[in-house]
Amino acid sequence: MAKIEKLEFAGQTVVIDPENLKFDEMTLTRYIQKESGFYDNFGAYLALAEKHLQQKETIFEKVYYERFVEAKESGGSDKLAEAKAKSDPTVVAFREEVTDAKYVVNRLKQHLRAWDKNHDNAQSLGHMIRKEMDKLHSDVMMRTYNIDRSEILGLDRAVSRTVGEWPKEPDRDD
């Protein structure tokens, strides 16, 4: 059973439900009709998640460099200032937020890839169904009208047997 996942970021909640990716011969048309809406929706959320990630990265870098400068001004070496900045609780918290934001972006990208792959699968299934229908229709026609598969003349004979001869009109002398 597929697991529903809720992604929360920037005051938004995105629900990823793998069940929406399922289709079969009976639901193919409905799936194709709805897939573009899902794709557009997840694409919009991805753009928002990327914006959110960039904002988090900017805040992280700002706080990190502030802590680095503070440590450097208090007489530490570059290595000591870097170590103090990286271990600062605020910097660590922002780094975790960046990591979470990266997960949301990557998860949305992977989900959109699944929709892309599924679109290809849906088209392939539709193509195979059409081929089967064409073949079945052809077989039914051949059997119903006893048409010889090797020549088109068989079709003419089948039509003649079904329709019969058209009565000839008597010659008129007008």
PDB file of C-alpha atoms in Angstrom:
ATOM      1  CA  MET A   1       0.000   0.000   0.000  1.00  0.00           C
ATOM      2  CA  ALA A   2       1.313   3.415  -0.955  1.00  0.00           C
ATOM      3  CA  LYS A   3       2.073   5.859   1.812  1.00  0.00           C
ATOM      4  CA  ILE A   4       0.535   9.330   1.828  1.00  0.00           C
ATOM      5  CA  GLU A   5       3.073  11.993   2.700  1.00  0.00           C
ATOM      6  CA  LYS A   6       2.398  15.541   3.886  1.00  0.00           C
ATOM      7  CA  LEU A   7       5.046  18.156   3.214  1.00  0.00           C
ATOM      8  CA  GLU A   8       4.797  21.395   5.170  1.00  0.00           C
ATOM      9  CA  PHE A   9       6.733  24.538   4.330  1.00  0.00           C
ATOM     10  CA  ALA A  10       6.163  28.294   4.153  1.00  0.00           C
ATOM     11  CA  GLY A  11       2.712  27.917   5.688  1.00  0.00           C
ATOM     12  CA  GLN A  12       1.686  25.439   2.964  1.00  0.00           C
ATOM     13  CA  THR A  13       0.810  21.761   3.164  1.00  0.00           C
ATOM     14  CA  VAL A  14       1.278  19.537   0.144  1.00  0.00           C
ATOM     15  CA  VAL A  15      -0.171  16.040   0.133  1.00  0.00           C
ATOM     16  CA  ILE A  16       1.611  13.435  -1.971  1.00  0.00           C
ATOM     17  CA  ASP A  17      -0.682  10.484  -2.513  1.00  0.00           C
ATOM     18  CA  PRO A  18       0.777   7.758  -4.757  1.00  0.00           C
ATOM     19  CA  GLU A  19      -2.754   6.417  -5.286  1.00  0.00           C
ATOM     20  CA  ASN A  20      -3.304   9.363  -7.673  1.00  0.00           C
ATOM     21  CA  LEU A  21      -0.732   7.802  -9.989  1.00  0.00           C
ATOM     22  CA  LYS A  22      -2.689   4.580 -10.450  1.00  0.00           C
ATOM     23  CA  PHE A  23      -4.706   3.778 -13.569  1.00  0.00           C
ATOM     24  CA  ASP A  24      -5.821   0.793 -15.602  1.00  0.00           C
ATOM     25  CA  GLU A  25      -7.739   0.151 -18.805  1.00  0.00           C
ATOM     26  CA  MET A  26     -10.999   1.277 -17.221  1.00  0.00           C
ATOM     27  CA  THR A  27      -9.673   4.481 -15.602  1.00  0.00           C
ATOM     28  CA  LEU A  28      -7.169   5.553 -18.283  1.00  0.00           C
ATOM     29  CA  THR A  29      -9.296   8.317 -19.797  1.00  0.00           C
ATOM     30  CA  ARG A  30     -10.083   9.810 -16.390  1.00  0.00           C
ATOM     31  CA  TYR A  31      -6.418   9.612 -15.388  1.00  0.00           C
ATOM     32  CA  ILE A  32      -5.265  11.415 -18.539  1.00  0.00           C
ATOM     33  CA  GLN A  33      -7.885  14.118 -17.982  1.00  0.00           C
ATOM     34  CA  LYS A  34      -6.735  14.828 -14.427  1.00  0.00           C
ATOM     35  CA  GLU A  35      -2.961  14.336 -14.641  1.00  0.00           C
ATOM     36  CA  SER A  36      -2.152  17.783 -16.028  1.00  0.00           C
ATOM     37  CA  GLY A  37      -3.935  19.440 -13.104  1.00  0.00           C
ATOM     38  CA  PHE A  38      -1.912  17.428 -10.621  1.00  0.00           C
ATOM     39  CA  TYR A  39       1.303  18.150 -12.532  1.00  0.00           C
ATOM     40  CA  ASP A  40       0.602  21.877 -12.608  1.00  0.00           C
ATOM     41  CA  ASN A  41      -0.267  21.906  -8.913  1.00  0.00           C
ATOM     42  CA  PHE A  42       2.907  20.087  -7.863  1.00  0.00           C
ATOM     43  CA  GLY A  43       4.964  22.278 -10.199  1.00  0.00           C
ATOM     44  CA  ALA A  44       3.612  25.377  -8.459  1.00  0.00           C
ATOM     45  CA  TYR A  45       4.403  23.899  -5.057  1.00  0.00           C
ATOM     46  CA  LEU A  46       7.901  23.030  -6.269  1.00  0.00           C
ATOM     47  CA  ALA A  47       8.515  26.637  -7.325  1.00  0.00           C
ATOM     48  CA  LEU A  48       7.294  27.827  -3.929  1.00  0.00           C
ATOM     49  CA  ALA A  49       9.453  25.234  -2.141  1.00  0.00           C
ATOM     50  CA  GLU A  50      12.526  26.354  -4.110  1.00  0.00           C
ATOM     51  CA  LYS A  51      11.835  29.967  -3.145  1.00  0.00           C
ATOM     52  CA  HIS A  52      11.436  28.888   0.483  1.00  0.00           C
ATOM     53  CA  LEU A  53      14.737  26.965   0.322  1.00  0.00           C
ATOM     54  CA  GLN A  54      16.572  29.997  -1.079  1.00  0.00           C
ATOM     55  CA  GLN A  55      15.192  32.161   1.712  1.00  0.00           C
ATOM     56  CA  LYS A  56      16.313  29.618   4.324  1.00  0.00           C
ATOM     57  CA  GLU A  57      19.780  29.422   2.759  1.00  0.00           C
ATOM     58  CA  THR A  58      20.078  33.212   2.799  1.00  0.00           C
ATOM     59  CA  ILE A  59      19.154  33.391   6.484  1.00  0.00           C
ATOM     60  CA  PHE A  60      21.519  30.531   7.315  1.00  0.00           C
ATOM     61  CA  GLU A  61      24.438  32.200   5.515  1.00  0.00           C
ATOM     62  CA  LYS A  62      23.729  35.581   7.121  1.00  0.00           C
ATOM     63  CA  VAL A  63      23.672  34.151  10.645  1.00  0.00           C
ATOM     64  CA  TYR A  64      26.680  31.921   9.965  1.00  0.00           C
ATOM     65  CA  TYR A  65      28.799  34.842   8.748  1.00  0.00           C
ATOM     66  CA  GLU A  66      27.657  37.032  11.643  1.00  0.00           C
ATOM     67  CA  ARG A  67      28.827  34.343  14.103  1.00  0.00           C
ATOM     68  CA  PHE A  68      32.059  33.903  12.163  1.00  0.00           C
ATOM     69  CA  VAL A  69      32.792  37.637  12.295  1.00  0.00           C
ATOM     70  CA  GLU A  70      31.959  37.760  16.024  1.00  0.00           C
ATOM     71  CA  ALA A  71      34.379  34.901  16.721  1.00  0.00           C
ATOM     72  CA  LYS A  72      37.042  36.423  14.491  1.00  0.00           C
ATOM     73  CA  GLU A  73      36.731  39.854  16.188  1.00  0.00           C
ATOM     74  CA  SER A  74      37.192  38.257  19.588  1.00  0.00           C
ATOM     75  CA  GLY A  75      40.706  37.296  18.486  1.00  0.00           C
ATOM     76  CA  GLY A  76      40.243  33.794  17.092  1.00  0.00           C
ATOM     77  CA  SER A  77      41.917  32.294  14.052  1.00  0.00           C
ATOM     78  CA  ASP A  78      39.952  31.536  10.895  1.00  0.00           C
ATOM     79  CA  LYS A  79      39.671  27.871  11.894  1.00  0.00           C
ATOM     80  CA  LEU A  80      38.492  28.743  15.405  1.00  0.00           C
ATOM     81  CA  ALA A  81      36.006  31.322  14.085  1.00  0.00           C
ATOM     82  CA  GLU A  82      34.660  28.742  11.627  1.00  0.00           C
ATOM     83  CA  ALA A  83      34.323  26.102  14.336  1.00  0.00           C
ATOM     84  CA  LYS A  84      32.509  28.525  16.663  1.00  0.00           C
ATOM     85  CA  ALA A  85      30.189  29.701  13.896  1.00  0.00           C
ATOM     86  CA  LYS A  86      29.341  26.132  12.799  1.00  0.00           C
ATOM     87  CA  SER A  87      28.642  25.022  16.361  1.00  0.00           C
ATOM     88  CA  ASP A  88      26.493  28.011  17.291  1.00  0.00           C
ATOM     89  CA  PRO A  89      23.009  26.713  18.250  1.00  0.00           C
ATOM     90  CA  THR A  90      21.239  29.276  16.066  1.00  0.00           C
ATOM     91  CA  VAL A  91      23.393  28.393  13.063  1.00  0.00           C
ATOM     92  CA  VAL A  92      22.797  24.681  13.668  1.00  0.00           C
ATOM     93  CA  ALA A  93      19.022  25.262  13.841  1.00  0.00           C
ATOM     94  CA  PHE A  94      19.061  27.203  10.558  1.00  0.00           C
ATOM     95  CA  ARG A  95      21.196  24.502   8.927  1.00  0.00           C
ATOM     96  CA  GLU A  96      18.550  21.936   9.929  1.00  0.00           C
ATOM     97  CA  GLU A  97      15.846  24.144   8.416  1.00  0.00           C
ATOM     98  CA  VAL A  98      17.828  24.306   5.170  1.00  0.00           C
ATOM     99  CA  THR A  99      18.148  20.513   5.202  1.00  0.00           C
ATOM    100  CA  ASP A 100      14.384  20.147   5.700  1.00  0.00           C
ATOM    101  CA  ALA A 101      13.690  22.645   2.902  1.00  0.00           C
ATOM    102  CA  LYS A 102      16.036  20.734   0.581  1.00  0.00           C
ATOM    103  CA  TYR A 103      14.129  17.537   1.346  1.00  0.00           C
ATOM    104  CA  VAL A 104      10.825  19.171   0.374  1.00  0.00           C
ATOM    105  CA  VAL A 105      12.295  20.441  -2.910  1.00  0.00           C
ATOM    106  CA  ASN A 106      13.845  17.071  -3.756  1.00  0.00           C
ATOM    107  CA  ARG A 107      10.705  15.170  -2.785  1.00  0.00           C
ATOM    108  CA  LEU A 108       8.555  17.362  -5.029  1.00  0.00           C
ATOM    109  CA  LYS A 109      11.039  16.943  -7.886  1.00  0.00           C
ATOM    110  CA  GLN A 110      10.938  13.173  -7.503  1.00  0.00           C
ATOM    111  CA  HIS A 111       7.157  13.182  -7.370  1.00  0.00           C
ATOM    112  CA  LEU A 112       7.017  15.214 -10.593  1.00  0.00           C
ATOM    113  CA  ARG A 113       9.401  12.702 -12.178  1.00  0.00           C
ATOM    114  CA  ALA A 114       6.949   9.968 -11.180  1.00  0.00           C
ATOM    115  CA  TRP A 115       4.144  11.899 -12.924  1.00  0.00           C
ATOM    116  CA  ASP A 116       6.342  12.212 -16.038  1.00  0.00           C
ATOM    117  CA  LYS A 117       7.044   8.485 -16.071  1.00  0.00           C
ATOM    118  CA  ASN A 118       3.404   7.714 -15.402  1.00  0.00           C
ATOM    119  CA  HIS A 119       2.349   9.933 -18.317  1.00  0.00           C
ATOM    120  CA  ASP A 120       4.566   7.864 -20.611  1.00  0.00           C
ATOM    121  CA  ASN A 121       3.049   4.681 -19.187  1.00  0.00           C
ATOM    122  CA  ALA A 122      -0.496   5.987 -19.719  1.00  0.00           C
ATOM    123  CA  GLN A 123       0.256   6.874 -23.325  1.00  0.00           C
ATOM    124  CA  SER A 124       1.802   3.481 -23.886  1.00  0.00           C
ATOM    125  CA  LEU A 125      -1.234   1.712 -22.437  1.00  0.00           C
ATOM    126  CA  GLY A 126      -3.557   3.832 -24.584  1.00  0.00           C
ATOM    127  CA  HIS A 127      -1.535   2.948 -27.672  1.00  0.00           C
ATOM    128  CA  MET A 128      -1.633  -0.760 -26.840  1.00  0.00           C
ATOM    129  CA  ILE A 129      -5.399  -0.646 -26.239  1.00  0.00           C
ATOM    130  CA  ARG A 130      -5.938   1.062 -29.608  1.00  0.00           C
ATOM    131  CA  LYS A 131      -3.799  -1.566 -31.337  1.00  0.00           C
ATOM    132  CA  GLU A 132      -5.759  -4.372 -29.670  1.00  0.00           C
ATOM    133  CA  MET A 133      -9.063  -2.747 -30.632  1.00  0.00           C
ATOM    134  CA  ASP A 134      -7.970  -2.344 -34.252  1.00  0.00           C
ATOM    135  CA  LYS A 135      -6.866  -5.977 -34.389  1.00  0.00           C
ATOM    136  CA  LEU A 136     -10.063  -7.209 -32.733  1.00  0.00           C
ATOM    137  CA  HIS A 137     -12.208  -5.108 -35.067  1.00  0.00           C
ATOM    138  CA  SER A 138     -10.333  -6.464 -38.061  1.00  0.00           C
ATOM    139  CA  ASP A 139     -10.697 -10.071 -36.827  1.00  0.00           C
ATOM    140  CA  VAL A 140     -14.413  -9.614 -36.193  1.00  0.00           C
ATOM    141  CA  MET A 141     -14.918  -8.192 -39.690  1.00  0.00           C
ATOM    142  CA  MET A 142     -12.975 -11.043 -41.274  1.00  0.00           C
ATOM    143  CA  ARG A 143     -14.933 -13.734 -39.423  1.00  0.00           C
ATOM    144  CA  THR A 144     -18.349 -12.102 -39.694  1.00  0.00           C
ATOM    145  CA  TYR A 145     -18.175 -11.628 -43.421  1.00  0.00           C
ATOM    146  CA  ASN A 146     -15.934 -14.601 -44.206  1.00  0.00           C
ATOM    147  CA  ILE A 147     -13.411 -12.332 -45.843  1.00  0.00           C
ATOM    148  CA  ASP A 148     -10.305 -13.821 -47.359  1.00  0.00           C
ATOM    149  CA  ARG A 149      -7.399 -12.120 -45.575  1.00  0.00           C
ATOM    150  CA  SER A 150      -5.086 -12.504 -48.548  1.00  0.00           C
ATOM    151  CA  GLU A 151      -6.996 -10.357 -50.995  1.00  0.00           C
ATOM    152  CA  ILE A 152      -9.243  -7.335 -51.053  1.00  0.00           C
ATOM    153  CA  LEU A 153     -11.551  -9.134 -53.461  1.00  0.00           C
ATOM    154  CA  GLY A 154     -12.850 -11.065 -50.483  1.00  0.00           C
ATOM    155  CA  LEU A 155     -14.302  -7.816 -49.210  1.00  0.00           C
ATOM    156  CA  ASP A 156     -16.170  -7.286 -52.473  1.00  0.00           C
ATOM    157  CA  ARG A 157     -17.611 -10.808 -52.293  1.00  0.00           C
ATOM    158  CA  ALA A 158     -18.670 -10.283 -48.680  1.00  0.00           C
ATOM    159  CA  VAL A 159     -20.416  -7.027 -49.568  1.00  0.00           C
ATOM    160  CA  SER A 160     -22.170  -8.699 -52.509  1.00  0.00           C
ATOM    161  CA  ARG A 161     -23.404 -11.535 -50.281  1.00  0.00           C
ATOM    162  CA  THR A 162     -24.614  -9.098 -47.638  1.00  0.00           C
ATOM    163  CA  VAL A 163     -26.220  -6.478 -49.859  1.00  0.00           C
ATOM    164  CA  GLY A 164     -27.052  -8.622 -52.821  1.00  0.00           C
ATOM    165  CA  GLU A 165     -27.163  -7.532 -56.397  1.00  0.00           C
ATOM    166  CA  TRP A 166     -28.726  -4.214 -57.192  1.00  0.00           C
ATOM    167  CA  PRO A 167     -31.676  -4.782 -59.461  1.00  0.00           C
ATOM    168  CA  LYS A 168     -31.129  -3.502 -62.937  1.00  0.00           C
ATOM    169  CA  GLU A 169     -33.660  -1.018 -64.210  1.00  0.00           C
ATOM    170  CA  PRO A 170     -35.350  -1.962 -67.413  1.00  0.00           C
ATOM    171  CA  ASP A 171     -34.202  -0.021 -70.397  1.00  0.00           C
ATOM    172  CA  ARG A 172     -36.453   2.902 -70.991  1.00  0.00           C
ATOM    173  CA  ASP A 173     -37.268   4.417 -74.244  1.00  0.00           C
ATOM    174  CA  ASP A 174     -37.820   8.047 -73.476  1.00  0.00           C
TER     175      ASP A 174
END
